[in-house]
CSV table of C-alpha atoms and ligand atoms in Angstrom, one decimal:
chain,number,residue,atom,x,y,z
A,1,MET,CA,120.9,63.2,66.8
A,2,ALA,CA,119.0,62.3,70.1
A,3,LYS,CA,119.4,58.7,71.1
A,4,GLN,CA,116.0,57.2,72.5
A,5,LYS,CA,115.7,54.5,74.9
A,6,VAL,CA,112.7,53.1,76.2
A,7,ILE,CA,112.6,52.2,80.1
A,8,TYR,CA,109.7,50.8,82.1
A,9,TYR,CA,109.1,52.3,85.5
A,10,CYS,CA,107.0,51.1,88.4
A,11,GLN,CA,104.6,54.1,89.0
A,12,ASN,CA,104.4,53.0,92.7
A,13,CYS,CA,107.9,52.7,93.8
A,14,GLY,CA,110.0,54.0,90.9
A,15,ALA,CA,111.6,50.5,90.1
A,16,GLN,CA,113.2,50.5,86.5
A,17,SER,CA,113.2,47.4,84.1
A,18,SER,CA,114.1,47.1,80.5
A,19,SER,CA,111.1,45.1,79.7
A,20,TRP,CA,107.5,45.1,80.7
A,21,LEU,CA,106.7,43.2,84.0
A,22,GLY,CA,103.3,42.4,85.4
A,23,LYS,CA,104.2,42.6,89.0
A,24,CYS,CA,106.9,44.8,90.5
A,25,PRO,CA,109.7,42.8,91.9
A,26,GLN,CA,110.6,45.5,94.5
A,27,CYS,CA,107.2,46.8,95.9
A,28,GLY,CA,105.0,43.8,94.7
A,29,SER,CA,102.3,46.0,93.1
A,30,TRP,CA,100.4,44.6,90.0
A,31,ASN,CA,100.2,46.2,86.7
A,32,SER,CA,102.1,49.2,87.7
A,33,PHE,CA,104.8,49.2,84.9
A,34,VAL,CA,104.5,52.3,82.3
A,35,GLU,CA,106.8,52.7,79.4
A,36,GLU,CA,108.6,56.0,79.2
A,37,VAL,CA,111.0,57.1,76.5
A,38,VAL,CA,114.1,58.5,77.9
A,39,LYS,CA,116.0,60.8,75.3
A,40,HIS,CA,119.6,61.4,76.1
A,41,ASP,CA,120.3,64.6,74.4
A,42,SER,CA,123.6,66.2,74.7
A,43,ASP,CA,122.9,69.7,73.3
A,44,SER,CA,119.4,70.6,74.4
A,45,GLY,CA,118.5,71.7,77.9
A,46,SER,CA,119.9,74.1,80.4
A,47,GLN,CA,123.1,73.9,82.4
A,48,TRP,CA,121.1,72.4,85.2
A,49,SER,CA,119.9,69.7,83.0
A,50,LYS,CA,123.2,68.2,82.6
A,51,LYS,CA,125.4,66.6,85.1
A,52,ALA,CA,127.4,69.1,87.2
A,53,PRO,CA,130.6,70.3,85.6
A,54,ALA,CA,133.7,68.7,86.9
A,55,ALA,CA,135.8,71.9,87.0
A,56,GLN,CA,135.8,72.5,90.6
A,57,GLN,CA,138.0,69.8,92.0
A,58,SER,CA,136.9,68.8,95.5
A,59,LYS,CA,139.3,68.3,98.1
A,60,PRO,CA,138.8,66.5,101.7
A,61,LYS,CA,139.2,69.1,104.5
A,62,LEU,CA,139.5,68.7,108.3
A,63,ILE,CA,136.1,69.2,109.9
A,64,LYS,CA,137.2,71.9,112.0
A,65,GLU,CA,138.7,73.9,108.8
A,66,ILE,CA,135.3,74.2,107.3
A,67,THR,CA,133.8,77.6,107.9
A,68,TYR,CA,130.0,78.4,107.8
A,69,SER,CA,128.1,81.6,108.7
A,70,GLU,CA,125.2,81.7,111.1
A,71,GLU,CA,122.9,83.8,108.8
A,72,GLU,CA,122.5,81.1,106.2
A,73,ARG,CA,118.9,81.1,106.8
A,74,ILE,CA,116.4,83.4,105.3
A,75,SER,CA,113.3,84.4,107.4
A,76,THR,CA,110.2,84.1,105.6
A,77,CYS,CA,108.4,86.5,108.1
A,78,CYS,CA,105.7,83.8,108.6
A,79,ALA,CA,106.7,82.6,112.2
A,80,GLU,CA,104.9,79.3,111.9
A,81,PHE,CA,106.5,78.4,108.7
A,82,ASP,CA,110.1,79.3,109.9
A,83,ARG,CA,109.3,77.3,113.1
A,84,VAL,CA,108.6,74.1,110.9
A,85,LEU,CA,111.7,74.9,108.8
A,86,GLY,CA,113.8,74.9,112.0
A,87,GLY,CA,114.2,78.8,112.1
A,88,GLY,CA,114.0,79.8,108.4
A,89,LEU,CA,114.7,78.9,105.0
A,90,VAL,CA,118.1,77.5,104.6
A,91,LYS,CA,120.2,78.7,101.5
A,92,GLY,CA,120.6,76.2,98.8
A,93,SER,CA,118.0,73.8,100.4
A,94,LEU,CA,115.3,71.9,98.6
A,95,VAL,CA,111.9,71.9,100.4
A,96,LEU,CA,109.0,69.7,99.5
A,97,ILE,CA,105.5,70.5,100.6
A,98,GLY,CA,102.7,67.7,100.2
A,99,GLY,CA,99.2,67.8,101.0
A,100,GLU,CA,95.7,66.9,99.8
A,101,PRO,CA,94.2,68.8,97.0
A,102,GLY,CA,92.4,71.9,98.2
A,103,ILE,CA,94.1,71.8,101.6
A,104,GLY,CA,95.9,75.3,101.0
A,105,LYS,CA,99.4,74.6,99.8
A,106,SER,CA,99.2,77.2,97.0
A,107,THR,CA,97.7,79.7,99.4
A,108,LEU,CA,100.4,79.0,101.9
A,109,LEU,CA,103.3,79.5,99.7
A,110,LEU,CA,101.7,82.5,97.8
A,111,GLN,CA,101.2,84.0,101.1
A,112,VAL,CA,104.9,83.5,102.1
A,113,ALA,CA,106.0,84.8,98.7
A,114,LEU,CA,104.0,88.0,99.5
A,115,LEU,CA,105.0,88.3,103.2
A,116,VAL,CA,109.0,87.7,102.8
A,117,GLN,CA,110.6,91.0,103.2
A,118,ASN,CA,113.7,92.2,101.0
A,119,GLN,CA,113.8,88.9,99.1
A,120,LYS,CA,112.9,88.5,95.4
A,121,VAL,CA,110.6,85.6,94.9
A,122,LEU,CA,109.7,84.0,91.8
A,123,TYR,CA,106.6,81.8,91.9
A,124,VAL,CA,106.1,79.4,89.1
A,125,SER,CA,102.8,77.9,88.6
A,126,GLY,CA,102.2,74.9,86.3
A,127,GLU,CA,98.6,74.7,87.4
A,128,GLU,CA,97.1,78.2,87.5
A,129,SER,CA,97.2,81.0,85.1
A,130,GLU,CA,98.9,84.3,86.2
A,131,GLN,CA,95.5,86.1,86.4
A,132,GLN,CA,94.2,83.3,88.8
A,133,ILE,CA,97.3,83.9,91.0
A,134,ARG,CA,96.7,87.7,91.1
A,135,MET,CA,93.0,87.1,92.1
A,136,ARG,CA,94.1,85.0,94.8
A,137,ALA,CA,96.8,87.4,95.9
A,138,GLU,CA,94.0,90.0,96.0
A,139,ARG,CA,92.2,87.9,98.5
A,140,ILE,CA,95.3,87.6,100.7
A,141,HIS,CA,95.9,91.3,100.6
A,142,LYS,CA,99.5,91.6,100.9
A,143,ASP,CA,101.2,94.5,99.3
A,144,ASN,CA,104.5,93.5,97.6
A,145,ASP,CA,106.7,94.5,95.0
A,146,THR,CA,109.4,91.8,95.0
A,147,CYS,CA,107.1,88.8,94.0
A,148,TYR,CA,107.3,87.7,90.5
A,149,ILE,CA,104.8,85.2,89.1
A,150,VAL,CA,105.2,83.1,86.0
A,151,SER,CA,103.0,80.4,84.5
A,152,GLU,CA,105.3,77.8,83.0
A,153,THR,CA,105.7,74.0,83.0
A,154,SER,CA,108.9,73.4,81.2
A,155,THR,CA,112.1,73.5,83.5
A,156,GLN,CA,114.3,74.9,80.7
A,157,GLN,CA,112.0,77.7,80.5
A,158,ILE,CA,112.0,78.1,84.2
A,159,PHE,CA,115.7,78.2,84.5
A,160,GLN,CA,115.7,81.0,81.7
A,161,HIS,CA,113.2,83.0,83.9
A,162,ILE,CA,115.4,82.5,86.9
A,163,GLU,CA,118.4,83.8,84.9
A,164,THR,CA,116.5,87.0,83.9
A,165,VAL,CA,114.7,87.7,87.5
A,166,LYS,CA,117.6,86.4,89.5
A,167,PRO,CA,115.3,85.7,92.5
A,168,ASP,CA,116.5,84.8,96.1
A,169,ILE,CA,113.7,82.3,96.5
A,170,VAL,CA,112.0,80.0,94.1
A,171,VAL,CA,108.6,78.5,94.5
A,172,VAL,CA,107.4,75.8,92.1
A,173,ASP,CA,103.8,74.9,92.3
A,174,SER,CA,103.3,71.3,91.8
A,175,ILE,CA,106.4,69.4,90.7
A,176,GLN,CA,103.8,67.0,89.0
A,177,THR,CA,103.0,69.5,86.3
A,178,ILE,CA,106.6,70.5,85.4
A,179,SER,CA,108.5,68.6,82.8
A,180,THR,CA,111.9,68.7,81.3
A,181,ASP,CA,112.7,68.3,77.7
A,182,SER,CA,115.5,65.8,78.3
A,183,ILE,CA,113.0,63.2,78.9
A,184,GLU,CA,110.1,62.3,76.6
A,185,SER,CA,107.5,60.9,79.1
A,186,SER,CA,104.6,63.1,80.1
A,187,ALA,CA,104.6,65.4,83.0
A,188,GLY,CA,103.8,63.7,86.5
A,189,SER,CA,105.5,60.3,85.4
A,190,ILE,CA,108.0,58.9,87.7
A,191,SER,CA,111.0,59.6,85.6
A,192,GLN,CA,109.8,63.1,84.9
A,193,ILE,CA,109.3,64.0,88.5
A,194,ARG,CA,112.8,62.4,89.3
A,195,GLU,CA,114.7,64.4,86.6
A,196,CYS,CA,112.9,67.6,87.6
A,197,THR,CA,113.5,67.3,91.1
A,198,THR,CA,117.2,66.5,90.4
A,199,GLU,CA,117.6,69.5,88.2
A,200,PHE,CA,116.0,71.7,90.9
A,201,GLN,CA,118.4,70.1,93.5
A,202,ARG,CA,121.3,70.7,91.2
A,203,PHE,CA,120.4,74.4,90.7
A,204,ALA,CA,119.7,75.0,94.5
A,205,LYS,CA,123.1,73.5,95.6
A,206,THR,CA,125.1,75.3,93.0
A,207,THR,CA,123.6,78.7,93.4
A,208,GLY,CA,122.5,78.8,97.0
A,209,VAL,CA,119.0,79.7,96.2
A,210,PRO,CA,116.3,77.9,98.1
A,211,VAL,CA,113.5,76.1,96.1
A,212,ILE,CA,110.3,75.2,97.5
A,213,LEU,CA,108.5,72.5,95.5
A,214,ILE,CA,104.7,71.7,96.1
A,215,GLY,CA,104.0,67.9,95.6
A,216,HIS,CA,100.6,66.2,95.2
A,217,ILE,CA,99.5,63.5,97.4
A,218,THR,CA,97.9,60.0,96.5
A,219,LYS,CA,94.8,58.5,97.9
A,220,ASP,CA,96.6,56.7,100.5
A,221,GLY,CA,98.1,59.6,102.0
A,222,SER,CA,101.8,59.4,100.5
A,223,LEU,CA,103.5,61.9,98.4
A,224,ALA,CA,102.7,61.0,94.7
A,225,GLY,CA,105.8,59.9,93.0
A,226,PRO,CA,108.3,57.6,94.1
A,227,LYS,CA,110.0,57.7,97.6
A,228,ILE,CA,113.2,58.7,95.6
A,229,MET,CA,111.7,62.2,95.7
A,230,GLU,CA,111.8,62.4,99.3
A,231,HIS,CA,115.4,61.3,99.5
A,232,ILE,CA,116.5,64.0,97.2
A,233,VAL,CA,115.1,66.9,98.9
A,234,ASP,CA,116.3,68.2,102.2
A,235,CYS,CA,112.8,68.9,103.9
A,236,VAL,CA,109.6,67.1,103.4
A,237,LEU,CA,106.8,69.1,105.1
A,238,GLN,CA,103.1,67.9,105.1
A,239,PHE,CA,100.2,70.1,105.1
A,240,GLU,CA,97.1,68.6,106.6
A,241,GLY,CA,93.7,69.1,108.3
A,242,ASP,CA,90.3,68.3,108.0
A,243,ARG,CA,88.7,70.3,105.1
A,244,ASN,CA,85.3,70.8,107.1
A,245,TYR,CA,87.2,72.7,109.6
A,246,GLY,CA,89.5,75.7,109.2
A,247,TYR,CA,92.5,74.5,111.1
A,248,ARG,CA,95.7,73.3,109.1
A,249,ILE,CA,98.6,71.7,110.5
A,250,LEU,CA,102.0,71.9,108.7
A,251,ARG,CA,104.2,69.1,110.0
A,252,SER,CA,107.8,68.4,109.4
A,253,MET,CA,108.3,64.6,108.1
A,254,LYS,CA,112.1,65.1,107.3
A,255,ASN,CA,114.4,68.0,108.0
A,256,ARG,CA,118.0,68.0,107.4
A,257,PHE,CA,118.6,71.4,109.2
A,258,GLY,CA,116.2,71.0,112.0
A,259,SER,CA,114.0,69.1,114.3
A,260,THR,CA,111.0,67.1,112.8
A,261,SER,CA,108.9,67.3,116.0
A,262,GLU,CA,108.0,71.1,115.3
A,263,LEU,CA,104.7,71.9,113.8
A,264,GLY,CA,102.9,75.2,112.6
A,265,ILE,CA,99.3,75.8,113.0
A,266,PHE,CA,97.1,78.0,110.8
A,267,GLU,CA,93.6,78.7,110.4
A,268,MET,CA,92.0,79.0,106.7
A,269,GLN,CA,90.1,82.3,106.4
A,270,SER,CA,88.4,84.0,103.6
A,271,SER,CA,91.5,86.2,103.5
A,272,GLY,CA,94.1,83.6,103.5
A,273,LEU,CA,95.8,81.6,106.3
A,274,ARG,CA,96.0,83.0,109.5
A,275,GLU,CA,99.0,81.9,112.0
A,276,VAL,CA,97.7,80.5,115.1
A,277,ALA,CA,100.2,81.2,117.9
A,278,ASN,CA,98.2,79.7,120.8
A,279,PRO,CA,96.4,76.6,119.4
A,280,SER,CA,94.8,75.8,122.8
A,281,GLU,CA,92.5,78.7,122.7
A,282,ILE,CA,90.9,77.6,119.4
A,283,LEU,CA,90.7,73.9,120.2
A,284,LEU,CA,88.9,74.3,123.5
A,285,SER,CA,85.2,75.0,122.5
A,286,GLN,CA,83.5,77.7,124.7
A,287,HIS,CA,80.4,76.8,126.7
A,288,ASP,CA,78.9,78.5,129.6
A,289,ALA,CA,77.1,75.5,131.3
A,290,ASP,CA,79.0,72.5,132.6
A,291,LEU,CA,78.2,69.6,130.1
A,292,SER,CA,78.6,65.9,130.9
A,293,GLY,CA,80.9,63.9,128.7
A,294,THR,CA,83.6,66.6,128.0
A,295,ALA,CA,87.1,66.5,129.4
A,296,ILE,CA,90.2,68.6,128.6
A,297,SER,CA,93.5,66.8,128.0
A,298,ALA,CA,96.9,68.3,128.0
A,299,THR,CA,98.7,66.9,124.9
A,300,LEU,CA,101.8,67.3,122.9
A,301,GLU,CA,101.8,67.6,119.1
A,302,GLY,CA,105.4,67.3,118.4
A,303,MET,CA,107.2,69.5,120.9
A,304,ARG,CA,104.0,71.8,121.1
A,305,PRO,CA,101.8,71.5,124.3
A,306,MET,CA,98.1,72.1,123.5
A,307,LEU,CA,95.0,71.5,125.3
A,308,ILE,CA,92.1,69.8,123.6
A,309,GLU,CA,88.6,68.8,124.4
A,310,VAL,CA,87.5,65.1,124.2
A,311,GLN,CA,83.8,64.5,123.9
A,312,ALA,CA,82.0,61.4,124.7
A,313,LEU,CA,78.5,60.1,124.4
A,314,VAL,CA,77.5,57.0,126.1
A,315,SER,CA,73.8,55.7,125.6
A,316,SER,CA,72.0,52.5,125.8
A,317,ALA,CA,72.2,50.6,122.7
A,318,VAL,CA,69.0,50.4,120.9
A,319,TYR,CA,69.8,48.0,118.2
A,320,GLY,CA,71.5,44.5,119.2
A,321,THR,CA,75.2,45.1,118.8
A,322,PRO,CA,76.4,48.3,120.6
A,323,GLN,CA,78.2,50.7,118.4
A,324,ARG,CA,81.6,52.2,119.0
A,325,SER,CA,82.8,55.2,117.1
A,326,ALA,CA,85.8,57.5,117.4
A,327,THR,CA,86.7,60.6,115.4
A,328,GLY,CA,90.3,61.8,115.6
A,329,PHE,CA,91.1,59.0,118.0
A,330,ASP,CA,92.2,55.4,117.4
A,331,LEU,CA,89.0,53.1,117.6
A,332,ARG,CA,90.9,50.1,118.8
A,333,ARG,CA,92.6,52.1,121.6
A,334,LEU,CA,88.9,53.2,122.5
A,335,SER,CA,87.9,49.5,122.8
A,336,MET,CA,90.8,48.9,124.8
A,337,LEU,CA,90.1,51.5,127.3
A,338,LEU,CA,86.5,50.6,127.3
A,339,ALA,CA,87.5,46.9,128.3
A,340,VAL,CA,89.8,48.3,131.0
A,341,LEU,CA,86.9,50.3,132.4
A,342,GLU,CA,84.7,47.0,132.2
A,343,LYS,CA,87.0,44.5,133.7
A,344,ARG,CA,89.2,46.4,136.0
A,345,CYS,CA,86.8,48.9,137.4
A,346,GLY,CA,83.5,47.2,137.0
A,347,PHE,CA,81.6,49.7,134.9
A,348,LYS,CA,79.0,48.0,132.5
A,349,LEU,CA,79.6,49.5,129.2
A,350,GLY,CA,79.0,46.3,127.2
A,351,ALA,CA,75.5,47.2,126.3
A,352,LYS,CA,76.2,50.8,125.6
A,353,ASP,CA,76.9,52.8,122.4
A,354,VAL,CA,80.0,54.7,122.8
A,355,PHE,CA,80.7,57.9,120.6
A,356,LEU,CA,84.0,59.6,120.9
A,357,ASN,CA,85.2,63.0,119.4
A,358,ILE,CA,88.1,65.1,119.4
A,359,ALA,CA,86.9,68.7,119.0
A,360,GLY,CA,88.3,70.8,116.4
A,361,GLY,CA,88.7,68.0,113.8
A,362,ILE,CA,92.2,67.1,114.7
A,363,LYS,CA,93.7,63.6,115.1
A,364,VAL,CA,95.6,62.8,118.3
A,365,TYR,CA,98.1,60.2,118.6
A,366,ASP,CA,99.4,61.1,121.9
A,367,PRO,CA,98.8,58.4,124.6
A,368,ALA,CA,98.5,61.0,127.3
A,369,ILE,CA,94.9,61.6,126.0
A,370,ASP,CA,93.9,58.3,127.6
A,371,LEU,CA,92.9,59.5,130.9
A,372,ALA,CA,90.7,62.4,129.4
A,373,VAL,CA,88.9,59.9,127.2
A,374,VAL,CA,88.3,57.6,130.2
A,375,THR,CA,86.9,60.4,132.3
A,376,SER,CA,84.7,61.7,129.6
A,377,VAL,CA,83.4,58.5,129.1
A,378,LEU,CA,82.5,58.0,132.7
A,379,SER,CA,81.2,61.6,133.0
A,380,SER,CA,78.7,60.8,130.0
A,381,ASN,CA,77.8,57.5,131.6
A,382,LEU,CA,76.9,58.8,134.9
A,383,ASP,CA,75.6,62.1,133.2
A,384,MET,CA,77.7,64.0,135.8
A,385,PRO,CA,79.7,66.9,134.4
A,386,LEU,CA,83.4,67.5,135.2
A,387,SER,CA,84.7,70.7,136.4
A,388,GLN,CA,85.7,73.2,133.5
A,389,LYS,CA,88.8,73.9,135.7
A,390,ASP,CA,90.1,70.4,135.5
A,391,CYS,CA,92.3,68.8,133.0
A,392,PHE,CA,94.1,65.5,132.5
A,393,ALA,CA,97.3,64.1,131.3
A,394,ALA,CA,98.1,60.4,131.7
A,395,GLU,CA,98.3,56.9,129.9
A,396,ILE,CA,96.0,54.1,131.0
A,397,GLY,CA,97.7,50.6,131.3
A,398,LEU,CA,95.8,47.2,130.6
A,399,SER,CA,95.3,46.8,134.4
A,400,GLY,CA,93.7,50.2,134.9
A,401,GLU,CA,96.9,51.9,136.3
A,402,VAL,CA,97.5,55.6,135.4
A,403,ARG,CA,100.9,55.5,133.8
A,404,PRO,CA,103.4,58.3,133.5
A,405,ILE,CA,103.9,60.2,130.1
A,406,ASN,CA,106.8,62.3,128.8
A,407,ARG,CA,107.4,66.1,129.1
A,408,ILE,CA,105.1,66.6,132.0
A,409,GLU,CA,106.5,69.9,132.8
A,410,SER,CA,105.5,71.7,129.6
A,411,ARG,CA,102.0,70.2,129.8
A,412,ILE,CA,101.4,71.4,133.3
A,413,SER,CA,102.9,74.9,132.5
A,414,GLU,CA,100.5,75.0,129.4
A,415,ALA,CA,97.5,74.1,131.7
A,416,GLN,CA,98.4,76.6,134.0
A,417,LYS,CA,98.9,79.3,131.3
A,418,ILE,CA,95.4,78.7,130.0
A,419,GLY,CA,94.0,79.0,133.4
A,420,PHE,CA,93.1,75.6,134.6
A,421,GLU,CA,93.1,75.0,138.4
A,422,ARG,CA,93.7,71.3,138.6
A,423,ILE,CA,95.7,68.6,136.6
A,424,PHE,CA,95.5,65.0,137.1
A,425,ILE,CA,98.6,63.0,136.3
A,426,SER,CA,100.2,59.7,137.2
A,427,LYS,CA,101.6,59.4,140.6
A,428,TYR,CA,104.8,57.9,138.9
A,429,ASN,CA,105.1,61.1,137.0
A,430,SER,CA,105.9,63.4,139.9
A,431,LYS,CA,109.3,62.0,140.5
A,432,GLY,CA,111.6,65.0,140.2
A,433,LEU,CA,108.8,67.3,139.6
A,434,ASP,CA,109.1,70.7,141.7
A,435,LYS,CA,105.4,71.3,142.4
A,436,SER,CA,106.1,74.5,144.2
A,437,ARG,CA,106.9,76.1,140.7
A,438,TYR,CA,103.3,75.8,139.8
A,439,ASN,CA,100.1,77.5,140.9
A,440,ILE,CA,98.0,74.8,139.5
A,441,GLU,CA,97.0,72.0,141.8
A,442,ILE,CA,98.6,68.8,140.8
A,443,VAL,CA,96.5,65.7,141.6
A,444,GLU,CA,98.6,62.5,141.5
A,445,CYS,CA,96.8,59.2,140.9
A,446,ALA,CA,97.8,55.6,140.8
A,447,THR,CA,94.8,53.9,139.4
A,448,ILE,CA,91.4,54.8,137.6
A,449,GLU,CA,89.3,53.9,140.7
A,450,GLN,CA,91.3,56.8,142.6
A,451,VAL,CA,90.6,59.2,139.6
A,452,PHE,CA,86.9,58.2,139.7
A,453,ARG,CA,86.7,58.6,143.5
A,454,LYS,CA,88.3,62.2,143.4
A,455,LEU,CA,86.1,63.3,140.5
A,456,PHE,CA,82.6,61.8,141.3
A,457,ALA,CA,82.6,60.9,144.9
B,1,TYD,P1,94.7,76.0,97.5
B,1,TYD,O1,95.7,76.8,98.1
B,1,TYD,O2,94.2,76.2,96.1
B,1,TYD,O3,94.8,74.4,97.7
B,1,TYD,P2,95.9,73.5,97.0
B,1,TYD,O4,96.9,74.2,96.4
B,1,TYD,O5,96.5,72.6,98.3
B,1,TYD,O6,95.2,72.5,96.2
B,1,TYD,O7,93.5,76.2,98.6
B,1,TYD,C1,92.2,76.3,98.0
B,1,TYD,C2,91.3,76.4,99.2
B,1,TYD,O8,91.5,77.3,100.1
B,1,TYD,C3,89.7,76.5,98.6
B,1,TYD,O9,89.0,75.5,98.8
B,1,TYD,C4,89.5,77.8,99.0
B,1,TYD,C5,90.3,78.1,100.3
B,1,TYD,N1,90.8,79.5,100.5
B,1,TYD,C6,90.1,80.2,101.5
B,1,TYD,O10,89.4,79.8,102.2
B,1,TYD,N2,90.5,81.5,101.8
B,1,TYD,C7,91.5,82.1,100.8
B,1,TYD,O11,91.8,83.4,101.1
B,1,TYD,C8,92.0,81.5,99.8
B,1,TYD,C9,93.1,82.1,98.9
B,1,TYD,C10,91.6,80.1,99.5
B,2,MG,MG1,97.2,74.3,94.3
């Protein structure tokens, strides 16, 4: 007989309680406790649902005695995806991909499943029917005869399918739709998500087959379900982008087998996702005439250098309070930079509306973009275009000084590669910089006034 037990879970943080509580003692959220029935059943469920058998006795070994082989990684044949994973899919790893609905998670993983060579892939979908997946695969147009599709939501069934198909890679489309029989709450609840993730982890670790899970994201941008899920898995990847633009960025938030500063860039097209190997080219908008108010910044996203275009529009405020608006850039940082221009450099921007936009719909957190923001604002204010052959990479301090930034060499190399002729950097960045290595002219500045004089004088 199954023994039933009721546990209350906080749907926000996953805290447990034996009775209902109005306020979660762990995360402080109100009214988040939900009753979930946990059935401890000894004979139903697959072998992965139960605790791992204690047959294999573990034994401590000296670290140098432990052997491993280099080719424990499976190449997915998608260079951007491999890069984010740190060079391929590690055998026996559990990868979680999160992202907003409609961003392209299912498309990305179906594409990877179709692209991967000489590996049997089982794509389990709890969200779409087999026909719908086939239709999507038709759009992507990749011939493949090693990809199996199944529409299923019970883990016990999924493990049975795995036993018959014997795949090398398993993809599960949305962990929130999958449920296990050993717990009686509905799919998507905290205890279901946790239990299913644990079952897949046990399966991956025991068999060495990597499992990729898709996860939904909540309104505030965190992965739905408790943080616990992120602790269980080996890699957490985030797929993001502005839905109105075609660009998508795959970021690594946690990676036990690689660096988290790598990122992959894709473009959503009518025939699936295209890998973008050279991001600078798509982020720089093309225009023939010199336009005032645009400046190019050499930024870094993770470890990847790329050139992006900053656009500013400064105009006299018509209605009382001047407006400040920023897209893709921190508004408070913009206010700070405007205050620096006003106080330290004497530009009267207090009565002007300032609008700032980062082209391409991407968000930039790199402080090295400051100098490009300042020069684009000045350029728009004076209505004097900047040369299309100039780019900028420096942070601005509160006293109007041009401050050094990290990894200046890779930024200069990228600017040179794209074909810029001058790059403005901080004077304090040039220590140890071998300028003879570059063909691009490197302009060193210490203050905004120096930059201003060089550009507009
Ligand atoms: P999808 O992968 O279903 O998103 P998710 O699984 O993250 O919810 O992506 C759906 C969007 O992608 C949808 O708006 C249509 C678009 N899309 C394309 O533009 N081209 C394509 O080839 C495909 C398959 C989808
Ligand atoms: Mg989907």
